[in-house]
Amino acid sequence: MPARTPVDTEEIGYDELALAARNHGMPLEALRYDITPPGLHYTLVHYDIPWLDERDWRLSVTGLVTAPGEFSLDDLRALPSRTVRITMECAGNGRARLRPRPVSQPWLVEAVGTAEWTGVPLARVLGEIGMARGAASVVFTGADHGTERGVEQDYQRGLSLEDALNEEVLLAYEMNGAPLPPQHGYPLRLIVPGWYGMTNVKWLRAIELTEAPFTGFQMLAYCERQDADDPGEPVTRINVRALMVPPGMPDFMSRARIVRPGPLTLTGRAWSGHAPVTRVLVSTDDCRTWQPATLTEGGSRWAWRGWTFDWTATPGRHVLAVRATDAAGDTQPIGQRWNRGGFANNAVHRVALACIP
Amino acid sequence: MPARTPVDTEEIGYDELALAARNHGMPLEALRYDITPPGLHYTLVHYDIPWLDERDWRLSVTGLVTAPGEFSLDDLRALPSRTVRITMECAGNGRARLRPRPVSQPWLVEAVGTAEWTGVPLARVLGEIGMARGAASVVFTGADHGTERGVEQDYQRGLSLEDALNEEVLLAYEMNGAPLPPQHGYPLRLIVPGWYGMTNVKWLRAIELTEAPFTGFQMLAYCERQDADDPGEPVTRINVRALMVPPGMPDFMSRARIVRPGPLTLTGRAWSGHAPVTRVLVSTDDCRTWQPATLTEGGSRWAWRGWTFDWTATPGRHVLAVRATDAAGDTQPIGQRWNRGGFANNAVHRVALACIP
């Protein structure tokens, strides 16, 4: 019998399954690609994918601006563009491995992907419009619409003006050199390098400059809380994390891994939205001892780095693990860091396998 | 409180979740597209997505042939090509709605998509190679490798020579005008219009002509059985089915639907691998009474047809349903048709909603 990845057996509800059937992660063998191919990048859609045509679509920019304005996609394409390669991860990645399990989109560890996004810097668009005195915050509104905990809403998120004016914050109209796929925000998506996915508002239709920080539903929802009364800490940048391409071959149903005895090279990727990844450690004895992996491609500042580690598999059961550290000094915890929403989890990735002659 | 789609609450295991996190269906709002955009077409990978490069890849053709041969992708591209638009559906679509639920990839109803596949007719390639006397069956081998119920294997399926020589059976190297995405079989995939997805072998690397029908693992696995001793009926062509774009807006967590009172047009698609769709009926009272929908685009012989139905929503709860019939005289059952593998299920699609002023 192949070994099983160590998760317990608390079962998943139909609500969670309905989300898992719509949204999807990146199969971990796709960690091999520098740029995640179309359709393999993770995607999470809060409501429905809106039915939009760029010919009818406009971006409105209002609020504390010199003069409110509207942009067509051609207007935005006419402005100087920039391309940024980023690794994006869902704030709920790893949620379904927490105990007790927060009930929402039940991600295991696959909610990640790396893409090149092309668009116009937001700072440039705000420069065209002109910011009025007192503007300190920006509200971004997507075209997707639905209810969440009884609140009917367009999907909306806010950023401080300081974070929004970073020159790498883009209004992106291309993903990997092609128009955005519908599920990734066609025709326009906010891209904020280093931040969890919820910040990167899809199907962007409106930008409003305000004096006060935005405190709408999604700002309150994406907070780390220990209990319902906890005001919570906002979820912002992506915590350091490494993942491994599961070695060997899988069993179809259980996804358990089987390898043959002998030398093999473990590979994977590591990233952080806080600071560059500086170290990746691998354990072949379920986190008891650790040895350094070799860091390979540097990638861009915001994209994952590759790592490799040579190992000789011996017959028996093994649990491999990988753990990254970034230049901010953060290291992945071995145990789970729990909060009610299951956000910003970055426990080490463990892969159980059976080595069979 | 929004209404809930009527499923019971038997829970899903972690094995099933691990499959649901990797594989994905087509969000039902994407029924709006004639051709499913990249990344929204359903995909199911039995083992791992193989890491292939067309420069190293070859297709071998062996067995009862005049002379065994090997084809590079350029060799195949040099032969006359054909493009076929087909609706493809997983044989396990609807499995997770069955009671008792067969444990495997837990599809609700989203395991479908429509694409245009371009490639060389298989008959042409077999003509180049030359078939030997006695050849009556064809075995197709993919590059994906793993174990299933203890059997280590490359993914393999067989077809009778008669089915294989249909001029619309393709060795496809393009999907929607671009090279195949990795998860859809790059660099080459067998395409058999009208048959469930498992027949359309991905990452195709070998074709063998034989005298006897192929009886390997996947031929035995994909059978409809009532109990373990039942020899079973092979799963072949796609049963008639219609799906509906869920109207109104969703609740994030439950996917329950909410509409406003007033007139609206219900839309969706219908298809069958046996014969053209001839009739689509809609019920707005949970299958008690039925009225004809209007069939729209004819599509190709193998692609879904559109349908529309005008309805005036009144305050309260409603269960909508849609039911198709094909020219072979088959009509979708209202109740579940159960078998151990959860294959070829095509119960009517029901959508519960709350109409709220």
mmCIF file of N, CA and C in Angstrom, chain B residues 138-244:
data_model
loop_
_atom_site.group_PDB
_atom_site.id
_atom_site.type_symbol
_atom_site.label_atom_id
_atom_site.label_comp_id
_atom_site.label_asym_id
_atom_site.label_seq_id
_atom_site.Cartn_x
_atom_site.Cartn_y
_atom_site.Cartn_z
ATOM 1 N N VAL B 138 -7.592 -1.294 -31.998
ATOM 2 C CA VAL B 138 -6.498 -0.332 -31.853
ATOM 3 C C VAL B 138 -6.337 -0.003 -30.370
ATOM 4 N N VAL B 139 -5.077 -0.050 -29.903
ATOM 5 C CA VAL B 139 -4.770 0.304 -28.511
ATOM 6 C C VAL B 139 -4.012 1.623 -28.508
ATOM 7 N N PHE B 140 -4.464 2.558 -27.674
ATOM 8 C CA PHE B 140 -3.860 3.890 -27.576
ATOM 9 C C PHE B 140 -3.214 4.022 -26.204
ATOM 10 N N THR B 141 -1.929 4.436 -26.177
ATOM 11 C CA THR B 141 -1.202 4.556 -24.915
ATOM 12 C C THR B 141 -0.771 5.998 -24.694
ATOM 13 N N GLY B 142 -1.104 6.537 -23.525
ATOM 14 C CA GLY B 142 -0.678 7.881 -23.142
ATOM 15 C C GLY B 142 0.604 7.834 -22.327
ATOM 16 N N ALA B 143 1.230 8.997 -22.136
ATOM 17 C CA ALA B 143 2.491 9.062 -21.395
ATOM 18 C C ALA B 143 2.272 9.207 -19.899
ATOM 19 N N ASP B 144 1.024 9.358 -19.448
ATOM 20 C CA ASP B 144 0.837 9.509 -18.000
ATOM 21 C C ASP B 144 0.871 8.144 -17.338
ATOM 22 N N HIS B 145 1.494 8.113 -16.177
ATOM 23 C CA HIS B 145 1.860 6.847 -15.556
ATOM 24 C C HIS B 145 1.567 6.910 -14.059
ATOM 25 N N GLY B 146 0.963 5.831 -13.548
ATOM 26 C CA GLY B 146 0.680 5.790 -12.114
ATOM 27 C C GLY B 146 0.084 4.452 -11.740
ATOM 28 N N THR B 147 -0.471 4.402 -10.540
ATOM 29 C CA THR B 147 -1.135 3.178 -10.109
ATOM 30 C C THR B 147 -2.612 3.466 -9.894
ATOM 31 N N GLU B 148 -3.411 2.419 -10.048
ATOM 32 C CA GLU B 148 -4.850 2.548 -9.835
ATOM 33 C C GLU B 148 -5.322 1.177 -9.342
ATOM 34 N N ARG B 149 -5.952 1.156 -8.172
ATOM 35 C CA ARG B 149 -6.353 -0.110 -7.521
ATOM 36 C C ARG B 149 -5.210 -1.123 -7.573
ATOM 37 N N GLY B 150 -3.994 -0.647 -7.283
ATOM 38 C CA GLY B 150 -2.839 -1.539 -7.180
ATOM 39 C C GLY B 150 -2.179 -1.913 -8.495
ATOM 40 N N VAL B 151 -2.717 -1.448 -9.623
ATOM 41 C CA VAL B 151 -2.159 -1.809 -10.924
ATOM 42 C C VAL B 151 -1.330 -0.636 -11.469
ATOM 43 N N GLU B 152 -0.013 -0.845 -11.633
ATOM 44 C CA GLU B 152 0.829 0.197 -12.221
ATOM 45 C C GLU B 152 0.629 0.188 -13.735
ATOM 46 N N GLN B 153 0.490 1.360 -14.315
ATOM 47 C CA GLN B 153 0.119 1.415 -15.728
ATOM 48 C C GLN B 153 0.400 2.768 -16.352
ATOM 49 N N ASP B 154 0.621 2.733 -17.695
ATOM 50 C CA ASP B 154 0.385 3.905 -18.525
ATOM 51 C C ASP B 154 -1.116 3.921 -18.802
ATOM 52 N N TYR B 155 -1.673 5.101 -18.953
ATOM 53 C CA TYR B 155 -3.094 5.177 -19.299
ATOM 54 C C TYR B 155 -3.294 4.614 -20.704
ATOM 55 N N GLN B 156 -4.185 3.654 -20.844
ATOM 56 C CA GLN B 156 -4.430 2.997 -22.138
ATOM 57 C C GLN B 156 -5.912 2.758 -22.365
ATOM 58 N N ARG B 157 -6.332 2.977 -23.593
ATOM 59 C CA ARG B 157 -7.701 2.652 -23.998
ATOM 60 C C ARG B 157 -7.680 2.018 -25.384
ATOM 61 N N GLY B 158 -8.725 1.240 -25.691
ATOM 62 C CA GLY B 158 -8.843 0.620 -27.003
ATOM 63 C C GLY B 158 -10.107 1.056 -27.725
ATOM 64 N N LEU B 159 -10.069 0.922 -29.050
ATOM 65 C CA LEU B 159 -11.244 1.161 -29.899
ATOM 66 C C LEU B 159 -11.278 0.050 -30.933
ATOM 67 N N SER B 160 -12.453 -0.325 -31.385
ATOM 68 C CA SER B 160 -12.518 -1.244 -32.534
ATOM 69 C C SER B 160 -11.954 -0.510 -33.751
ATOM 70 N N LEU B 161 -11.397 -1.254 -34.690
ATOM 71 C CA LEU B 161 -10.843 -0.611 -35.891
ATOM 72 C C LEU B 161 -11.940 0.163 -36.619
ATOM 73 N N GLU B 162 -13.140 -0.374 -36.597
ATOM 74 C CA GLU B 162 -14.261 0.300 -37.263
ATOM 75 C C GLU B 162 -14.504 1.690 -36.659
ATOM 76 N N ASP B 163 -14.558 1.762 -35.323
ATOM 77 C CA ASP B 163 -14.745 3.073 -34.679
ATOM 78 C C ASP B 163 -13.543 3.986 -34.933
ATOM 79 N N ALA B 164 -12.339 3.382 -34.938
ATOM 80 C CA ALA B 164 -11.114 4.183 -35.075
ATOM 81 C C ALA B 164 -10.983 4.788 -36.465
ATOM 82 N N LEU B 165 -11.568 4.139 -37.473
ATOM 83 C CA LEU B 165 -11.396 4.607 -38.847
ATOM 84 C C LEU B 165 -12.417 5.659 -39.266
ATOM 85 N N ASN B 166 -13.344 6.005 -38.373
ATOM 86 C CA ASN B 166 -14.259 7.103 -38.669
ATOM 87 C C ASN B 166 -13.436 8.336 -39.037
ATOM 88 N N GLU B 167 -13.802 8.999 -40.127
ATOM 89 C CA GLU B 167 -12.955 10.089 -40.634
ATOM 90 C C GLU B 167 -12.850 11.270 -39.677
ATOM 91 N N GLU B 168 -13.735 11.340 -38.667
ATOM 92 C CA GLU B 168 -13.670 12.456 -37.722
ATOM 93 C C GLU B 168 -12.843 12.124 -36.477
ATOM 94 N N VAL B 169 -12.313 10.921 -36.392
ATOM 95 C CA VAL B 169 -11.391 10.575 -35.295
ATOM 96 C C VAL B 169 -10.029 11.175 -35.632
ATOM 97 N N LEU B 170 -9.548 12.044 -34.741
ATOM 98 C CA LEU B 170 -8.337 12.822 -35.026
ATOM 99 C C LEU B 170 -7.205 12.501 -34.059
ATOM 100 N N LEU B 171 -5.967 12.692 -34.555
ATOM 101 C CA LEU B 171 -4.802 12.842 -33.698
ATOM 102 C C LEU B 171 -4.565 14.349 -33.634
ATOM 103 N N ALA B 172 -4.997 14.977 -32.538
ATOM 104 C CA ALA B 172 -5.087 16.445 -32.486
ATOM 105 C C ALA B 172 -3.858 17.043 -31.825
ATOM 106 N N TYR B 173 -3.315 18.080 -32.486
ATOM 107 C CA TYR B 173 -2.171 18.809 -31.937
ATOM 108 C C TYR B 173 -2.508 20.264 -31.641
ATOM 109 N N GLU B 174 -3.752 20.678 -31.939
ATOM 110 C CA GLU B 174 -4.196 22.030 -31.576
ATOM 111 C C GLU B 174 -5.573 21.981 -30.922
ATOM 112 N N MET B 175 -5.738 22.868 -29.938
ATOM 113 C CA MET B 175 -7.037 23.065 -29.290
ATOM 114 C C MET B 175 -7.367 24.547 -29.446
ATOM 115 N N ASN B 176 -8.460 24.843 -30.070
ATOM 116 C CA ASN B 176 -8.860 26.232 -30.309
ATOM 117 C C ASN B 176 -7.747 27.031 -30.996
ATOM 118 N N GLY B 177 -7.073 26.410 -31.952
ATOM 119 C CA GLY B 177 -6.089 27.115 -32.767
ATOM 120 C C GLY B 177 -4.724 27.309 -32.140
ATOM 121 N N ALA B 178 -4.485 26.743 -30.974
ATOM 122 C CA ALA B 178 -3.179 26.868 -30.310
ATOM 123 C C ALA B 178 -2.678 25.466 -29.948
ATOM 124 N N PRO B 179 -1.346 25.307 -29.740
ATOM 125 C CA PRO B 179 -0.855 23.999 -29.298
ATOM 126 C C PRO B 179 -1.635 23.544 -28.057
ATOM 127 N N LEU B 180 -1.778 22.249 -27.875
ATOM 128 C CA LEU B 180 -2.531 21.738 -26.732
ATOM 129 C C LEU B 180 -1.934 22.253 -25.424
ATOM 130 N N PRO B 181 -2.758 22.730 -24.489
ATOM 131 C CA PRO B 181 -2.245 23.012 -23.146
ATOM 132 C C PRO B 181 -1.783 21.693 -22.494
ATOM 133 N N PRO B 182 -0.805 21.783 -21.572
ATOM 134 C CA PRO B 182 -0.286 20.555 -20.948
ATOM 135 C C PRO B 182 -1.390 19.660 -20.383
ATOM 136 N N GLN B 183 -2.376 20.257 -19.725
ATOM 137 C CA GLN B 183 -3.402 19.448 -19.056
ATOM 138 C C GLN B 183 -4.408 18.840 -20.030
ATOM 139 N N HIS B 184 -4.377 19.265 -21.287
ATOM 140 C CA HIS B 184 -5.283 18.694 -22.287
ATOM 141 C C HIS B 184 -4.554 17.759 -23.254
ATOM 142 N N GLY B 185 -3.295 17.389 -22.944
ATOM 143 C CA GLY B 185 -2.665 16.317 -23.701
ATOM 144 C C GLY B 185 -1.456 16.661 -24.531
ATOM 145 N N TYR B 186 -0.859 17.833 -24.351
ATOM 146 C CA TYR B 186 0.313 18.228 -25.142
ATOM 147 C C TYR B 186 1.355 17.122 -25.190
ATOM 148 N N PRO B 187 1.904 16.767 -26.361
ATOM 149 C CA PRO B 187 1.684 17.464 -27.638
ATOM 150 C C PRO B 187 0.577 16.854 -28.506
ATOM 151 N N LEU B 188 0.049 15.656 -28.174
ATOM 152 C CA LEU B 188 -0.917 15.010 -29.080
ATOM 153 C C LEU B 188 -1.993 14.275 -28.284
ATOM 154 N N ARG B 189 -3.212 14.397 -28.762
ATOM 155 C CA ARG B 189 -4.347 13.770 -28.082
ATOM 156 C C ARG B 189 -5.248 13.091 -29.094
ATOM 157 N N LEU B 190 -5.723 11.907 -28.740
ATOM 158 C CA LEU B 190 -6.744 11.237 -29.549
ATOM 159 C C LEU B 190 -8.083 11.930 -29.322
ATOM 160 N N ILE B 191 -8.789 12.234 -30.390
ATOM 161 C CA ILE B 191 -10.114 12.857 -30.292
ATOM 162 C C ILE B 191 -11.131 11.955 -31.000
ATOM 163 N N VAL B 192 -12.116 11.499 -30.235
ATOM 164 C CA VAL B 192 -13.163 10.616 -30.767
ATOM 165 C C VAL B 192 -14.511 11.308 -30.542
ATOM 166 N N PRO B 193 -15.002 12.046 -31.542
ATOM 167 C CA PRO B 193 -16.223 12.836 -31.352
ATOM 168 C C PRO B 193 -17.393 11.993 -30.852
ATOM 169 N N GLY B 194 -18.100 12.540 -29.862
ATOM 170 C CA GLY B 194 -19.304 11.888 -29.361
ATOM 171 C C GLY B 194 -19.069 10.915 -28.227
ATOM 172 N N TRP B 195 -17.813 10.562 -27.963
ATOM 173 C CA TRP B 195 -17.512 9.618 -26.881
ATOM 174 C C TRP B 195 -17.113 10.371 -25.617
ATOM 175 N N TYR B 196 -17.402 9.746 -24.474
ATOM 176 C CA TYR B 196 -16.991 10.337 -23.199
ATOM 177 C C TYR B 196 -15.478 10.554 -23.163
ATOM 178 N N GLY B 197 -15.047 11.462 -22.283
ATOM 179 C CA GLY B 197 -13.670 11.940 -22.230
ATOM 180 C C GLY B 197 -12.602 10.870 -22.125
ATOM 181 N N MET B 198 -12.866 9.772 -21.408
ATOM 182 C CA MET B 198 -11.813 8.771 -21.152
ATOM 183 C C MET B 198 -11.290 8.142 -22.437
ATOM 184 N N THR B 199 -12.094 8.216 -23.516
ATOM 185 C CA THR B 199 -11.688 7.639 -24.797
ATOM 186 C C THR B 199 -10.652 8.506 -25.508
ATOM 187 N N ASN B 200 -10.667 9.795 -25.184
ATOM 188 C CA ASN B 200 -9.835 10.780 -25.865
ATOM 189 C C ASN B 200 -8.459 10.843 -25.194
ATOM 190 N N VAL B 201 -7.639 9.832 -25.438
ATOM 191 C CA VAL B 201 -6.379 9.622 -24.712
ATOM 192 C C VAL B 201 -5.439 10.817 -24.878
ATOM 193 N N LYS B 202 -5.002 11.363 -23.767
ATOM 194 C CA LYS B 202 -4.098 12.512 -23.751
ATOM 195 C C LYS B 202 -2.646 12.034 -23.773
ATOM 196 N N TRP B 203 -1.730 12.939 -24.145
ATOM 197 C CA TRP B 203 -0.285 12.667 -24.156
ATOM 198 C C TRP B 203 0.008 11.370 -24.917
ATOM 199 N N LEU B 204 -0.692 11.226 -26.045
ATOM 200 C CA LEU B 204 -0.638 9.988 -26.828
ATOM 201 C C LEU B 204 0.792 9.721 -27.297
ATOM 202 N N ARG B 205 1.317 8.534 -27.024
ATOM 203 C CA ARG B 205 2.693 8.212 -27.421
ATOM 204 C C ARG B 205 2.787 6.941 -28.246
ATOM 205 N N ALA B 206 1.745 6.096 -28.232
ATOM 206 C CA ALA B 206 1.823 4.837 -28.976
ATOM 207 C C ALA B 206 0.444 4.384 -29.428
ATOM 208 N N ILE B 207 0.431 3.813 -30.634
ATOM 209 C CA ILE B 207 -0.770 3.197 -31.198
ATOM 210 C C ILE B 207 -0.375 1.790 -31.635
ATOM 211 N N GLU B 208 -1.161 0.818 -31.231
ATOM 212 C CA GLU B 208 -0.865 -0.561 -31.627
ATOM 213 C C GLU B 208 -2.111 -1.190 -32.242
ATOM 214 N N LEU B 209 -1.950 -1.810 -33.412
ATOM 215 C CA LEU B 209 -3.069 -2.533 -34.028
ATOM 216 C C LEU B 209 -3.010 -3.996 -33.604
ATOM 217 N N THR B 210 -4.142 -4.503 -33.191
ATOM 218 C CA THR B 210 -4.197 -5.886 -32.698
ATOM 219 C C THR B 210 -5.381 -6.607 -33.328
ATOM 220 N N GLU B 211 -5.399 -7.909 -33.134
ATOM 221 C CA GLU B 211 -6.530 -8.693 -33.615
ATOM 222 C C GLU B 211 -7.654 -8.685 -32.568
ATOM 223 N N ALA B 212 -7.255 -8.925 -31.316
ATOM 224 C CA ALA B 212 -8.254 -9.027 -30.253
ATOM 225 C C ALA B 212 -8.565 -7.650 -29.662
ATOM 226 N N PRO B 213 -9.791 -7.462 -29.207
ATOM 227 C CA PRO B 213 -10.132 -6.205 -28.537
ATOM 228 C C PRO B 213 -9.272 -6.015 -27.297
ATOM 229 N N PHE B 214 -8.940 -4.769 -26.962
ATOM 230 C CA PHE B 214 -8.135 -4.448 -25.789
ATOM 231 C C PHE B 214 -8.993 -4.621 -24.534
ATOM 232 N N THR B 215 -8.417 -5.303 -23.540
ATOM 233 C CA THR B 215 -9.177 -5.551 -22.298
ATOM 234 C C THR B 215 -8.389 -5.079 -21.082
ATOM 235 N N GLY B 216 -7.584 -4.029 -21.243
ATOM 236 C CA GLY B 216 -6.768 -3.511 -20.139
ATOM 237 C C GLY B 216 -7.590 -2.837 -19.051
ATOM 238 N N PHE B 217 -6.864 -2.362 -18.040
ATOM 239 C CA PHE B 217 -7.473 -1.811 -16.817
ATOM 240 C C PHE B 217 -8.587 -0.800 -17.098
ATOM 241 N N GLN B 218 -8.300 0.187 -17.954
ATOM 242 C CA GLN B 218 -9.275 1.276 -18.123
ATOM 243 C C GLN B 218 -10.518 0.823 -18.896
ATOM 244 N N MET B 219 -10.412 -0.286 -19.656
ATOM 245 C CA MET B 219 -11.587 -0.821 -20.339
ATOM 246 C C MET B 219 -12.526 -1.466 -19.321
ATOM 247 N N LEU B 220 -11.915 -2.133 -18.336
ATOM 248 C CA LEU B 220 -12.715 -2.769 -17.288
ATOM 249 C C LEU B 220 -13.244 -1.726 -16.304
ATOM 250 N N ALA B 221 -12.416 -0.696 -16.047
ATOM 251 C CA ALA B 221 -12.823 0.325 -15.064
ATOM 252 C C ALA B 221 -14.041 1.097 -15.557
ATOM 253 N N TYR B 222 -14.024 1.486 -16.835
ATOM 254 C CA TYR B 222 -15.121 2.301 -17.361
ATOM 255 C C TYR B 222 -16.255 1.418 -17.879
ATOM 256 N N CYS B 223 -16.899 0.712 -16.957
ATOM 257 C CA CYS B 223 -18.093 -0.079 -17.279
ATOM 258 C C CYS B 223 -19.190 0.282 -16.293
ATOM 259 N N GLU B 224 -20.417 0.193 -16.757
ATOM 260 C CA GLU B 224 -21.550 0.379 -15.848
ATOM 261 C C GLU B 224 -21.868 -0.957 -15.187
ATOM 262 N N ARG B 225 -21.757 -0.982 -13.856
ATOM 263 C CA ARG B 225 -22.009 -2.202 -13.083
ATOM 264 C C ARG B 225 -22.947 -1.892 -11.921
ATOM 265 N N GLN B 226 -23.839 -2.845 -11.638
ATOM 266 C CA GLN B 226 -24.713 -2.692 -10.476
ATOM 267 C C GLN B 226 -24.081 -3.299 -9.227
ATOM 268 N N ASP B 227 -23.233 -4.315 -9.409
ATOM 269 C CA ASP B 227 -22.509 -4.878 -8.269
ATOM 270 C C ASP B 227 -21.163 -5.396 -8.757
ATOM 271 N N ALA B 228 -20.293 -5.792 -7.825
ATOM 272 C CA ALA B 228 -18.902 -6.108 -8.162
ATOM 273 C C ALA B 228 -18.789 -7.306 -9.101
ATOM 274 N N ASP B 229 -19.769 -8.215 -9.064
ATOM 275 C CA ASP B 229 -19.709 -9.418 -9.898
ATOM 276 C C ASP B 229 -20.251 -9.201 -11.309
ATOM 277 N N ASP B 230 -20.917 -8.082 -11.499
ATOM 278 C CA ASP B 230 -21.507 -7.739 -12.796
ATOM 279 C C ASP B 230 -20.379 -7.529 -13.810
ATOM 280 N N PRO B 231 -20.371 -8.271 -14.954
ATOM 281 C CA PRO B 231 -19.315 -8.027 -15.946
ATOM 282 C C PRO B 231 -19.374 -6.592 -16.480
ATOM 283 N N GLY B 232 -20.564 -6.016 -16.528
ATOM 284 C CA GLY B 232 -20.678 -4.598 -16.856
ATOM 285 C C GLY B 232 -20.832 -4.303 -18.326
ATOM 286 N N GLU B 233 -21.415 -3.131 -18.583
ATOM 287 C CA GLU B 233 -21.585 -2.626 -19.941
ATOM 288 C C GLU B 233 -20.561 -1.525 -20.177
ATOM 289 N N PRO B 234 -19.750 -1.629 -21.237
ATOM 290 C CA PRO B 234 -18.742 -0.584 -21.483
ATOM 291 C C PRO B 234 -19.381 0.796 -21.644
ATOM 292 N N VAL B 235 -18.721 1.802 -21.081
ATOM 293 C CA VAL B 235 -19.125 3.196 -21.276
ATOM 294 C C VAL B 235 -18.565 3.639 -22.628
ATOM 295 N N THR B 236 -19.394 4.202 -23.488
ATOM 296 C CA THR B 236 -18.939 4.586 -24.830
ATOM 297 C C THR B 236 -19.337 6.029 -25.162
ATOM 298 N N ARG B 237 -20.523 6.183 -25.766
ATOM 299 C CA ARG B 237 -20.935 7.503 -26.239
ATOM 300 C C ARG B 237 -21.634 8.305 -25.143
ATOM 301 N N ILE B 238 -21.595 9.630 -25.339
ATOM 302 C CA ILE B 238 -22.141 10.578 -24.360
ATOM 303 C C ILE B 238 -23.660 10.567 -24.403
ATOM 304 N N ASN B 239 -24.298 10.338 -23.252
ATOM 305 C CA ASN B 239 -25.750 10.377 -23.182
ATOM 306 C C ASN B 239 -26.272 11.804 -23.279
ATOM 307 N N VAL B 240 -27.498 11.914 -23.771
ATOM 308 C CA VAL B 240 -28.106 13.232 -23.966
ATOM 309 C C VAL B 240 -28.210 13.972 -22.624
ATOM 310 N N ARG B 241 -27.898 15.275 -22.652
ATOM 311 C CA ARG B 241 -27.939 16.070 -21.416
ATOM 312 C C ARG B 241 -28.114 17.546 -21.754
ATOM 313 N N ALA B 242 -28.821 18.270 -20.914
ATOM 314 C CA ALA B 242 -28.918 19.728 -21.019
ATOM 315 C C ALA B 242 -28.506 20.330 -19.691
ATOM 316 N N LEU B 243 -27.850 21.471 -19.742
ATOM 317 C CA LEU B 243 -27.522 22.236 -18.541
ATOM 318 C C LEU B 243 -28.000 23.676 -18.730
ATOM 319 N N MET B 244 -28.186 24.360 -17.603
ATOM 320 C CA MET B 244 -28.709 25.718 -17.570
ATOM 321 C C MET B 244 -27.672 26.657 -16.964
#
